Amino acid sequence: MRSCFLLVFLAGAWGSPTPQNTGNFNPCVPSPCGRNTRCEVNAQGGAVCKCLDGFFPKPDTITGCDVQCRSDGECGRGQACINSRCTNPCERITCGRNAFCTLRGSSAVCECATGYRGNPYSSCEINIVGGGGGGIVDNTVQVLDSNTACLDILETLKYFAKKENVRGTTSVASRRFAGITIALILVLEPVESPGYFGNPTTGCRAECESDTDCASNLACRDLKCVNPCVGTCGENAECEVVNHQPNCRCPQDYLGNPFTRCYPECTTHQECPGHQACINLKCGDPCVGACGTNANCRVENHKAICSCPKGFTGHPFDFCRPFRPEEICIPNPCGVNAQCAPGKDNQGNDRAVCTCPEGYIGDPLRSCTRGECITNNECPDNRACVNYNCVDPCATKGCGINAQCLSTRHAAVCSCPEFYEGDPLTQCTRRPEGRKFGK
């Protein structure tokens, strides 16, 4: 028996790489196959759906498998549903010698070959009858003795001529046997008329006169049992004969009128909305069955995009698992030149902590760039190295009220201006008139 199966590559239809079986992931759990099937894993790590023994795809192994037939009407002409299989009934019986098997509806019947008679289930023998009786025989050969008159021959011809729906040819020959007798041999070759069957020597009849004379999956047309579905349904439509009547329907996932034309919902992705894809001629969600365990899926331009959620790692087409603490910084999730270290968030969950290294500035989640300096010596005399940048030290150090600041040797020097006195780090006040400086 041929084995029908379908190889399933999850997400392969959307141009994404086919996942490889890592050893822990089983693409058959859960099974993507339909009923009456078994799921196997091939060498490439893909799921293979196969029908169980005795079952056939209906219509494919993803949808499921079923028996080949449940009634004779589901089988073709010359076949019957036997043990849920479409079979020629003649293959199940053995006819006798010189007999053959023919179908009557969906039943097998043995008949003796033309010119033979007997029990067709055991043995049929040729039947040649001689003598002056002018007997009529099944093989249409009659042997007449010398006393048979021409009238007897004519009567024989008239006998066959009266048979309804029989045509034939005749041949008469004479021969002398030792000058004593004349043997006249009449050979008739009856031929069944088109549309009729039976024994031409006893009468022919039409194959059918009404639908009830035919099998349930056939109808009587012009005295013959024929398939009533021929030429009945529209383009792409399916036809099923029930009780001799054709029933037209559009295939699954097809639209239209089965008596004129059936057409699929889609043939390309562009015929579907952006969040759907054309799957088996129908617009559907491309994320169904596309991603691995625990993975997230989003649709972009008819394609399924798989990714592991935050806090998970792995192959999104195969399996996503939570990070282990030592894996949080592998690969580095921080910005350019930033350093990563395992840490905790406010809820105590493991998370990556990003920082810029010494001598670098910027947003560690995006990019860290090297600063202007690390020490004051890398800056001009009137600038100081603050947060890796050379800045005016007076801008970062505040002097007292009314005091003045001078940047020198990378430091801010505070002093009270002329005519002022006091602590320049806190406050300078104007010196009273007539009072000398320092007194």
Short mmCIF file of C-alpha atoms in Angstrom, two decimals:
data_model
loop_
_atom_site.label_atom_id
_atom_site.label_comp_id
_atom_site.label_asym_id
_atom_site.label_seq_id
_atom_site.Cartn_x
_atom_site.Cartn_y
_atom_site.Cartn_z
CA MET A 1 0.00 0.00 0.00
CA ARG A 2 1.32 3.42 -0.86
CA SER A 3 2.05 5.59 2.11
CA CYS A 4 0.82 9.17 1.84
CA PHE A 5 2.46 11.75 4.06
CA LEU A 6 3.05 15.51 4.36
CA LEU A 7 6.31 17.07 5.52
CA VAL A 8 5.69 20.07 7.75
CA PHE A 9 8.36 22.80 8.02
CA LEU A 10 7.14 25.19 10.67
CA ALA A 11 7.38 28.79 9.40
CA GLY A 12 9.34 27.61 6.35
CA ALA A 13 6.73 29.00 3.98
CA TRP A 14 7.56 32.57 4.96
CA GLY A 15 11.21 32.63 3.99
CA SER A 16 12.49 32.04 7.55
CA PRO A 17 15.22 29.46 8.20
CA THR A 18 13.96 25.98 9.02
CA PRO A 19 14.61 25.22 12.67
CA GLN A 20 16.91 22.32 13.50
CA ASN A 21 16.06 19.81 16.19
CA THR A 22 18.26 20.63 19.16
CA GLY A 23 17.55 17.32 20.90
CA ASN A 24 15.17 18.72 23.52
CA PHE A 25 12.51 20.01 21.12
CA ASN A 26 10.03 17.54 19.63
CA PRO A 27 8.09 19.05 16.68
CA CYS A 28 5.48 16.32 17.10
CA VAL A 29 4.49 17.59 20.59
CA PRO A 30 1.87 18.84 20.25
CA SER A 31 1.15 16.97 17.02
CA PRO A 32 0.43 19.17 13.96
CA CYS A 33 -1.23 16.22 12.22
CA GLY A 34 -4.93 15.44 11.77
CA ARG A 35 -6.98 12.47 13.00
CA ASN A 36 -6.04 8.88 12.14
CA THR A 37 -2.42 9.93 11.57
CA ARG A 38 0.93 9.48 13.23
CA CYS A 39 3.65 12.11 13.53
CA GLU A 40 7.29 11.25 12.92
CA VAL A 41 10.47 13.36 13.10
CA ASN A 42 12.71 13.17 10.04
CA ALA A 43 16.50 13.57 9.90
CA GLN A 44 16.20 17.34 9.35
CA GLY A 45 14.17 17.77 12.55
CA GLY A 46 10.85 18.38 10.73
CA ALA A 47 7.49 16.82 11.52
CA VAL A 48 6.20 14.22 9.03
CA CYS A 49 2.47 13.39 9.07
CA LYS A 50 1.51 9.91 7.83
CA CYS A 51 -1.84 8.15 7.57
CA LEU A 52 -2.35 5.09 9.76
CA ASP A 53 -2.52 1.78 7.90
CA GLY A 54 -5.80 1.42 6.03
CA PHE A 55 -6.49 5.16 5.96
CA PHE A 56 -6.12 7.75 3.19
CA PRO A 57 -5.60 11.57 3.22
CA LYS A 58 -8.93 13.44 3.37
CA PRO A 59 -7.87 15.77 1.75
CA ASP A 60 -4.39 15.89 3.37
CA THR A 61 -2.68 14.56 6.48
CA ILE A 62 -2.79 17.95 8.20
CA THR A 63 -6.61 17.89 8.03
CA GLY A 64 -6.74 14.16 8.75
CA CYS A 65 -7.13 10.70 7.26
CA ASP A 66 -10.18 8.47 6.84
CA VAL A 67 -11.17 5.17 5.27
CA GLN A 68 -11.24 5.13 1.45
CA CYS A 69 -15.03 4.70 1.28
CA ARG A 70 -18.15 4.02 3.32
CA SER A 71 -20.62 3.27 0.49
CA ASP A 72 -20.54 2.10 -3.14
CA GLY A 73 -21.43 5.62 -4.25
CA GLU A 74 -17.97 6.84 -3.18
CA CYS A 75 -16.21 4.46 -5.60
CA GLY A 76 -15.75 4.63 -9.36
CA ARG A 77 -17.57 2.64 -11.98
CA GLY A 78 -16.79 -1.05 -11.84
CA GLN A 79 -15.94 -0.88 -8.13
CA ALA A 80 -17.78 -1.41 -4.86
CA CYS A 81 -17.02 -0.42 -1.27
CA ILE A 82 -15.83 -3.64 0.38
CA ASN A 83 -14.28 -3.49 3.85
CA SER A 84 -13.96 0.32 3.46
CA ARG A 85 -11.88 -0.09 0.27
CA CYS A 86 -12.94 0.57 -3.35
CA THR A 87 -12.47 -2.84 -4.96
CA ASN A 88 -13.50 -4.64 -8.15
CA PRO A 89 -15.96 -7.29 -6.86
CA CYS A 90 -14.79 -9.66 -9.60
CA GLU A 91 -11.40 -9.87 -7.88
CA ARG A 92 -13.05 -11.62 -4.94
CA ILE A 93 -14.70 -14.53 -6.79
CA THR A 94 -13.46 -17.30 -9.09
CA CYS A 95 -15.61 -18.34 -12.03
CA GLY A 96 -15.61 -21.83 -13.57
CA ARG A 97 -13.94 -23.01 -16.77
CA ASN A 98 -15.03 -21.12 -19.91
CA ALA A 99 -16.89 -18.60 -17.72
CA PHE A 100 -16.22 -14.93 -17.01
CA CYS A 101 -17.15 -12.41 -14.35
CA THR A 102 -19.38 -9.41 -15.05
CA LEU A 103 -20.85 -6.70 -12.83
CA ARG A 104 -24.54 -6.23 -12.18
CA GLY A 105 -24.72 -2.98 -10.29
CA SER A 106 -22.09 -3.49 -7.59
CA SER A 107 -22.40 -7.30 -7.50
CA ALA A 108 -20.13 -9.77 -9.27
CA VAL A 109 -21.88 -12.45 -11.37
CA CYS A 110 -20.34 -15.37 -13.30
CA GLU A 111 -21.66 -16.12 -16.81
CA CYS A 112 -20.79 -18.76 -19.38
CA ALA A 113 -18.94 -17.48 -22.43
CA THR A 114 -20.87 -17.14 -25.70
CA GLY A 115 -21.55 -20.61 -27.18
CA TYR A 116 -21.16 -22.33 -23.81
CA ARG A 117 -23.64 -23.45 -21.20
CA GLY A 118 -23.54 -25.01 -17.78
CA ASN A 119 -22.81 -23.82 -14.24
CA PRO A 120 -20.60 -20.73 -14.65
CA TYR A 121 -19.31 -21.17 -11.08
CA SER A 122 -17.91 -24.64 -11.84
CA SER A 123 -17.62 -25.35 -15.61
CA CYS A 124 -19.21 -24.32 -18.91
CA GLU A 125 -19.12 -26.67 -21.93
CA ILE A 126 -19.50 -25.88 -25.63
CA ASN A 127 -22.96 -26.77 -26.88
CA ILE A 128 -23.22 -28.16 -30.45
CA VAL A 129 -26.44 -30.05 -31.26
CA GLY A 130 -26.58 -32.15 -34.48
CA GLY A 131 -29.37 -34.09 -36.25
CA GLY A 132 -32.39 -33.39 -38.36
CA GLY A 133 -34.20 -31.53 -35.65
CA GLY A 134 -32.77 -28.25 -36.79
CA GLY A 135 -32.04 -27.33 -33.19
CA ILE A 136 -30.94 -23.85 -32.20
CA VAL A 137 -27.80 -23.74 -30.09
CA ASP A 138 -26.05 -21.05 -28.00
CA ASN A 139 -22.99 -20.92 -30.26
CA THR A 140 -25.31 -20.40 -33.25
CA VAL A 141 -23.93 -23.39 -35.20
CA GLN A 142 -26.51 -25.84 -36.56
CA VAL A 143 -25.64 -29.10 -38.33
CA LEU A 144 -28.30 -30.41 -40.73
CA ASP A 145 -28.40 -33.93 -42.13
CA SER A 146 -29.02 -34.78 -45.77
CA ASN A 147 -32.77 -35.01 -45.25
CA THR A 148 -33.09 -31.44 -44.08
CA ALA A 149 -34.90 -29.41 -46.68
CA CYS A 150 -34.12 -25.89 -47.74
CA LEU A 151 -37.35 -24.94 -46.04
CA ASP A 152 -35.81 -25.95 -42.73
CA ILE A 153 -32.93 -23.55 -43.33
CA LEU A 154 -35.32 -20.74 -44.18
CA GLU A 155 -37.34 -21.46 -41.07
CA THR A 156 -34.15 -21.27 -39.04
CA LEU A 157 -33.31 -17.88 -40.55
CA LYS A 158 -36.83 -16.68 -39.78
CA TYR A 159 -36.37 -17.83 -36.19
CA PHE A 160 -33.34 -15.61 -35.68
CA ALA A 161 -34.89 -12.78 -37.67
CA LYS A 162 -37.78 -12.64 -35.19
CA LYS A 163 -35.43 -12.15 -32.25
CA GLU A 164 -35.70 -8.58 -31.04
CA ASN A 165 -32.57 -6.44 -31.22
CA VAL A 166 -30.47 -9.20 -32.94
CA ARG A 167 -28.43 -8.70 -36.10
CA GLY A 168 -26.44 -11.43 -37.88
CA THR A 169 -24.83 -12.85 -41.01
CA THR A 170 -25.36 -16.26 -42.61
CA SER A 171 -23.22 -18.65 -44.62
CA VAL A 172 -24.38 -21.89 -46.29
CA ALA A 173 -21.93 -24.50 -47.63
CA SER A 174 -22.36 -27.98 -49.16
CA ARG A 175 -20.03 -30.94 -49.24
CA ARG A 176 -20.28 -34.48 -50.60
CA PHE A 177 -19.39 -37.29 -48.22
CA ALA A 178 -18.56 -40.43 -50.28
CA GLY A 179 -21.43 -39.56 -52.62
CA ILE A 180 -23.94 -40.49 -49.96
CA THR A 181 -24.87 -37.47 -47.89
CA ILE A 182 -24.87 -33.71 -48.24
CA ALA A 183 -24.05 -31.72 -45.10
CA LEU A 184 -25.47 -28.19 -45.00
CA ILE A 185 -23.91 -26.00 -42.30
CA LEU A 186 -25.67 -22.79 -41.34
CA VAL A 187 -23.43 -20.36 -39.48
CA LEU A 188 -25.07 -17.39 -37.81
CA GLU A 189 -23.02 -14.67 -36.13
CA PRO A 190 -25.45 -12.74 -33.93
CA VAL A 191 -24.23 -9.32 -32.79
CA GLU A 192 -25.66 -7.35 -29.90
CA SER A 193 -27.13 -4.02 -30.99
CA PRO A 194 -25.53 -0.92 -29.43
CA GLY A 195 -27.03 -0.16 -26.03
CA TYR A 196 -28.29 -3.72 -25.53
CA PHE A 197 -26.87 -6.83 -23.91
CA GLY A 198 -27.89 -10.42 -23.23
CA ASN A 199 -28.03 -13.62 -25.32
CA PRO A 200 -28.65 -12.73 -28.99
CA THR A 201 -30.26 -16.12 -29.63
CA THR A 202 -32.95 -15.57 -27.03
CA GLY A 203 -33.27 -11.79 -27.01
CA CYS A 204 -31.43 -8.61 -26.05
CA ARG A 205 -32.49 -5.94 -23.62
CA ALA A 206 -31.36 -2.41 -22.87
CA GLU A 207 -28.85 -1.83 -20.06
CA CYS A 208 -31.42 0.27 -18.26
CA GLU A 209 -34.82 1.86 -18.63
CA SER A 210 -34.80 3.88 -15.39
CA ASP A 211 -32.31 5.00 -12.75
CA THR A 212 -33.28 2.10 -10.51
CA ASP A 213 -31.76 -0.31 -13.06
CA CYS A 214 -28.32 1.26 -12.39
CA ALA A 215 -25.98 1.37 -9.42
CA SER A 216 -26.69 4.18 -6.95
CA ASN A 217 -23.73 6.19 -8.28
CA LEU A 218 -24.99 6.00 -11.89
CA ALA A 219 -28.04 7.30 -13.78
CA CYS A 220 -29.93 5.94 -16.80
CA ARG A 221 -29.26 8.09 -19.88
CA ASP A 222 -30.23 6.88 -23.38
CA LEU A 223 -30.74 3.32 -22.10
CA LYS A 224 -27.23 3.23 -20.59
CA CYS A 225 -25.97 3.57 -17.01
CA VAL A 226 -23.62 6.56 -17.00
CA ASN A 227 -21.98 8.94 -14.54
CA PRO A 228 -24.47 11.83 -14.17
CA CYS A 229 -21.67 14.16 -12.99
CA VAL A 230 -20.08 14.40 -16.44
CA GLY A 231 -20.56 17.96 -17.73
CA THR A 232 -22.94 18.89 -14.90
CA CYS A 233 -20.95 21.10 -12.51
CA GLY A 234 -19.07 24.36 -13.00
CA GLU A 235 -15.34 25.04 -13.19
CA ASN A 236 -13.32 23.66 -10.24
CA ALA A 237 -16.48 22.25 -8.64
CA GLU A 238 -16.73 18.80 -7.07
CA CYS A 239 -19.54 16.39 -7.87
CA GLU A 240 -20.96 13.56 -5.78
CA VAL A 241 -23.69 11.19 -6.93
CA VAL A 242 -26.31 10.43 -4.30
CA ASN A 243 -29.18 8.11 -5.25
CA HIS A 244 -28.48 8.56 -8.99
CA GLN A 245 -28.56 12.38 -8.72
CA PRO A 246 -25.49 14.64 -9.18
CA ASN A 247 -24.72 17.04 -6.34
CA CYS A 248 -22.35 19.91 -7.15
CA ARG A 249 -20.39 21.75 -4.48
CA CYS A 250 -17.36 24.01 -4.27
CA PRO A 251 -14.28 22.42 -2.65
CA GLN A 252 -13.35 23.33 0.91
CA ASP A 253 -12.10 26.93 1.23
CA TYR A 254 -13.41 27.78 -2.27
CA LEU A 255 -16.02 30.44 -3.03
CA GLY A 256 -18.49 30.86 -5.89
CA ASN A 257 -21.38 29.02 -7.53
CA PRO A 258 -20.73 25.27 -7.99
CA PHE A 259 -22.91 25.24 -11.10
CA THR A 260 -20.88 27.96 -12.84
CA ARG A 261 -17.43 28.47 -11.25
CA CYS A 262 -15.64 27.92 -7.95
CA TYR A 263 -12.58 29.95 -7.09
CA PRO A 264 -10.17 30.13 -4.12
CA GLU A 265 -10.24 33.01 -1.64
CA CYS A 266 -6.64 33.80 -2.55
CA THR A 267 -3.68 32.60 -4.58
CA THR A 268 -1.06 35.14 -3.40
CA HIS A 269 -0.36 36.92 -0.09
CA GLN A 270 -1.16 40.29 -1.69
CA GLU A 271 -4.82 39.26 -1.98
CA CYS A 272 -5.07 39.12 1.83
CA PRO A 273 -4.90 41.91 4.48
CA GLY A 274 -1.41 42.79 5.72
CA HIS A 275 -1.88 40.82 8.96
CA GLN A 276 -2.82 37.64 7.09
CA ALA A 277 -1.21 35.33 4.53
CA CYS A 278 -2.54 33.09 1.76
CA ILE A 279 -2.41 29.60 3.30
CA ASN A 280 -3.91 26.68 1.37
CA LEU A 281 -5.80 29.13 -0.88
CA LYS A 282 -7.38 30.86 2.15
CA CYS A 283 -6.43 34.04 4.04
CA GLY A 284 -5.29 33.08 7.53
CA ASP A 285 -3.00 33.94 10.43
CA PRO A 286 0.60 33.07 9.43
CA CYS A 287 1.60 32.92 13.11
CA VAL A 288 -0.38 29.73 13.70
CA GLY A 289 2.22 27.01 14.27
CA ALA A 290 5.05 29.21 12.98
CA CYS A 291 7.12 29.86 16.12
CA GLY A 292 8.73 27.68 18.77
CA THR A 293 7.71 27.05 22.36
CA ASN A 294 7.39 30.21 24.53
CA ALA A 295 8.18 32.46 21.51
CA ASN A 296 6.28 35.60 20.53
CA CYS A 297 4.96 36.11 17.00
CA ARG A 298 3.98 39.23 15.11
CA VAL A 299 2.95 39.64 11.47
CA GLU A 300 4.71 42.06 9.15
CA ASN A 301 3.77 42.24 5.47
CA HIS A 302 2.03 38.83 5.50
CA LYS A 303 5.04 37.14 7.18
CA ALA A 304 5.39 35.63 10.65
CA ILE A 305 8.20 37.21 12.70
CA CYS A 306 9.23 35.07 15.68
CA SER A 307 11.21 36.34 18.70
CA CYS A 308 11.95 35.27 22.26
CA PRO A 309 10.22 37.47 24.88
CA LYS A 310 12.09 39.73 27.31
CA GLY A 311 14.06 37.68 29.83
CA PHE A 312 14.18 34.64 27.53
CA THR A 313 16.84 33.30 25.19
CA GLY A 314 17.06 30.56 22.56
CA HIS A 315 15.96 29.98 18.97
CA PRO A 316 12.51 31.56 18.45
CA PHE A 317 11.64 29.00 15.75
CA ASP A 318 12.54 26.18 18.13
CA PHE A 319 12.42 26.91 21.87
CA CYS A 320 12.77 29.97 24.15
CA ARG A 321 13.83 29.56 27.79
CA PRO A 322 14.51 31.95 30.68
CA PHE A 323 18.02 33.39 30.99
CA ARG A 324 20.34 31.90 33.58
CA PRO A 325 22.09 34.61 35.69
CA GLU A 326 25.45 33.98 34.06
CA GLU A 327 23.85 34.31 30.61
CA ILE A 328 22.20 37.70 31.12
CA CYS A 329 25.13 39.52 29.53
CA ILE A 330 25.63 36.94 26.72
CA PRO A 331 25.30 38.43 24.20
CA ASN A 332 25.86 41.94 25.57
CA PRO A 333 22.48 43.73 25.51
CA CYS A 334 24.03 47.14 26.32
CA GLY A 335 24.98 49.96 23.99
CA VAL A 336 28.20 50.42 22.03
CA ASN A 337 31.31 50.35 24.27
CA ALA A 338 29.10 49.86 27.34
CA GLN A 339 29.80 47.29 30.04
CA CYS A 340 27.23 44.73 31.23
CA ALA A 341 26.98 43.19 34.68
CA PRO A 342 24.27 40.92 36.20
CA GLY A 343 21.97 42.76 38.57
CA LYS A 344 18.45 42.96 39.95
CA ASP A 345 15.48 45.15 39.14
CA ASN A 346 13.08 46.72 41.67
CA GLN A 347 11.12 43.48 41.92
CA GLY A 348 14.24 41.41 42.52
CA ASN A 349 14.26 39.86 39.06
CA ASP A 350 17.53 39.20 37.29
CA ARG A 351 18.43 41.91 34.80
CA ALA A 352 21.42 43.33 32.95
CA VAL A 353 23.01 46.51 34.39
CA CYS A 354 24.70 48.67 31.73
CA THR A 355 27.42 51.24 32.53
CA CYS A 356 29.95 53.25 30.54
CA PRO A 357 33.56 52.26 31.35
CA GLU A 358 36.03 54.69 32.95
CA GLY A 359 36.93 57.46 30.56
CA TYR A 360 33.70 57.08 28.56
CA ILE A 361 30.52 59.10 28.62
CA GLY A 362 27.05 58.73 27.12
CA ASP A 363 23.93 56.56 27.46
CA PRO A 364 25.09 53.01 28.26
CA LEU A 365 21.87 51.61 26.79
CA ARG A 366 22.71 53.21 23.43
CA SER A 367 26.38 54.20 23.07
CA CYS A 368 29.37 55.20 25.18
CA THR A 369 32.03 57.49 23.69
CA ARG A 370 35.45 58.28 25.09
CA GLY A 371 35.59 61.54 27.08
CA GLU A 372 38.07 64.42 26.66
CA CYS A 373 40.13 63.48 29.66
CA ILE A 374 40.72 61.22 32.58
CA THR A 375 43.06 63.53 34.59
CA ASN A 376 43.54 67.32 34.81
CA ASN A 377 46.85 67.05 33.02
CA GLU A 378 44.95 66.27 29.80
CA CYS A 379 43.22 69.68 29.97
CA PRO A 380 44.49 73.29 29.54
CA ASP A 381 45.73 75.14 32.66
CA ASN A 382 42.42 76.99 33.01
CA ARG A 383 40.34 73.82 32.67
CA ALA A 384 39.73 70.88 34.99
CA CYS A 385 38.77 67.26 34.14
CA VAL A 386 35.23 66.80 35.43
CA ASN A 387 33.26 63.68 34.42
CA TYR A 388 35.84 63.03 31.69
CA ASN A 389 35.30 66.49 30.16
CA CYS A 390 37.58 69.55 30.35
CA VAL A 391 35.46 72.26 31.95
CA ASP A 392 35.99 75.66 33.61
CA PRO A 393 36.50 74.82 37.30
CA CYS A 394 34.81 78.08 38.22
CA ALA A 395 31.62 76.77 36.59
CA THR A 396 31.47 73.88 39.02
CA LYS A 397 32.89 75.54 42.17
CA GLY A 398 30.87 78.32 43.70
CA CYS A 399 32.64 81.22 45.39
CA GLY A 400 31.08 83.37 48.10
CA ILE A 401 28.80 86.34 47.64
CA ASN A 402 30.47 89.21 45.77
CA ALA A 403 33.63 87.08 45.40
CA GLN A 404 35.41 86.61 42.09
CA CYS A 405 36.78 83.33 40.63
CA LEU A 406 39.96 82.79 38.64
CA SER A 407 40.71 79.47 36.89
CA THR A 408 44.36 78.57 37.16
CA ARG A 409 46.29 75.35 37.37
CA HIS A 410 43.05 73.40 36.77
CA ALA A 411 41.49 74.83 39.93
CA ALA A 412 39.08 77.56 40.88
CA VAL A 413 40.68 80.36 43.02
CA CYS A 414 38.20 82.60 44.86
CA SER A 415 39.10 86.15 45.99
CA CYS A 416 37.37 89.33 47.07
CA PRO A 417 37.56 92.14 44.53
CA GLU A 418 39.21 95.50 45.19
CA PHE A 419 37.61 97.54 47.99
CA TYR A 420 35.99 94.35 49.35
CA GLU A 421 36.95 92.23 52.29
CA GLY A 422 35.85 89.01 53.93
CA ASP A 423 35.93 85.27 53.22
CA PRO A 424 35.71 84.84 49.43
CA LEU A 425 34.36 81.30 49.93
CA THR A 426 31.36 82.63 51.80
CA GLN A 427 30.89 86.40 51.35
CA CYS A 428 32.80 89.54 50.46
CA THR A 429 31.59 92.91 51.86
CA ARG A 430 32.53 96.43 50.82
CA ARG A 431 35.16 97.98 52.99
CA PRO A 432 34.03 101.14 54.85
CA GLU A 433 35.30 104.50 53.60
CA GLY A 434 38.56 105.63 55.18
CA ARG A 435 39.40 102.16 56.40
CA LYS A 436 42.59 100.84 55.05
CA PHE A 437 42.85 97.36 53.63
CA GLY A 438 43.67 94.80 56.27
CA LYS A 439 42.93 97.10 59.25
#
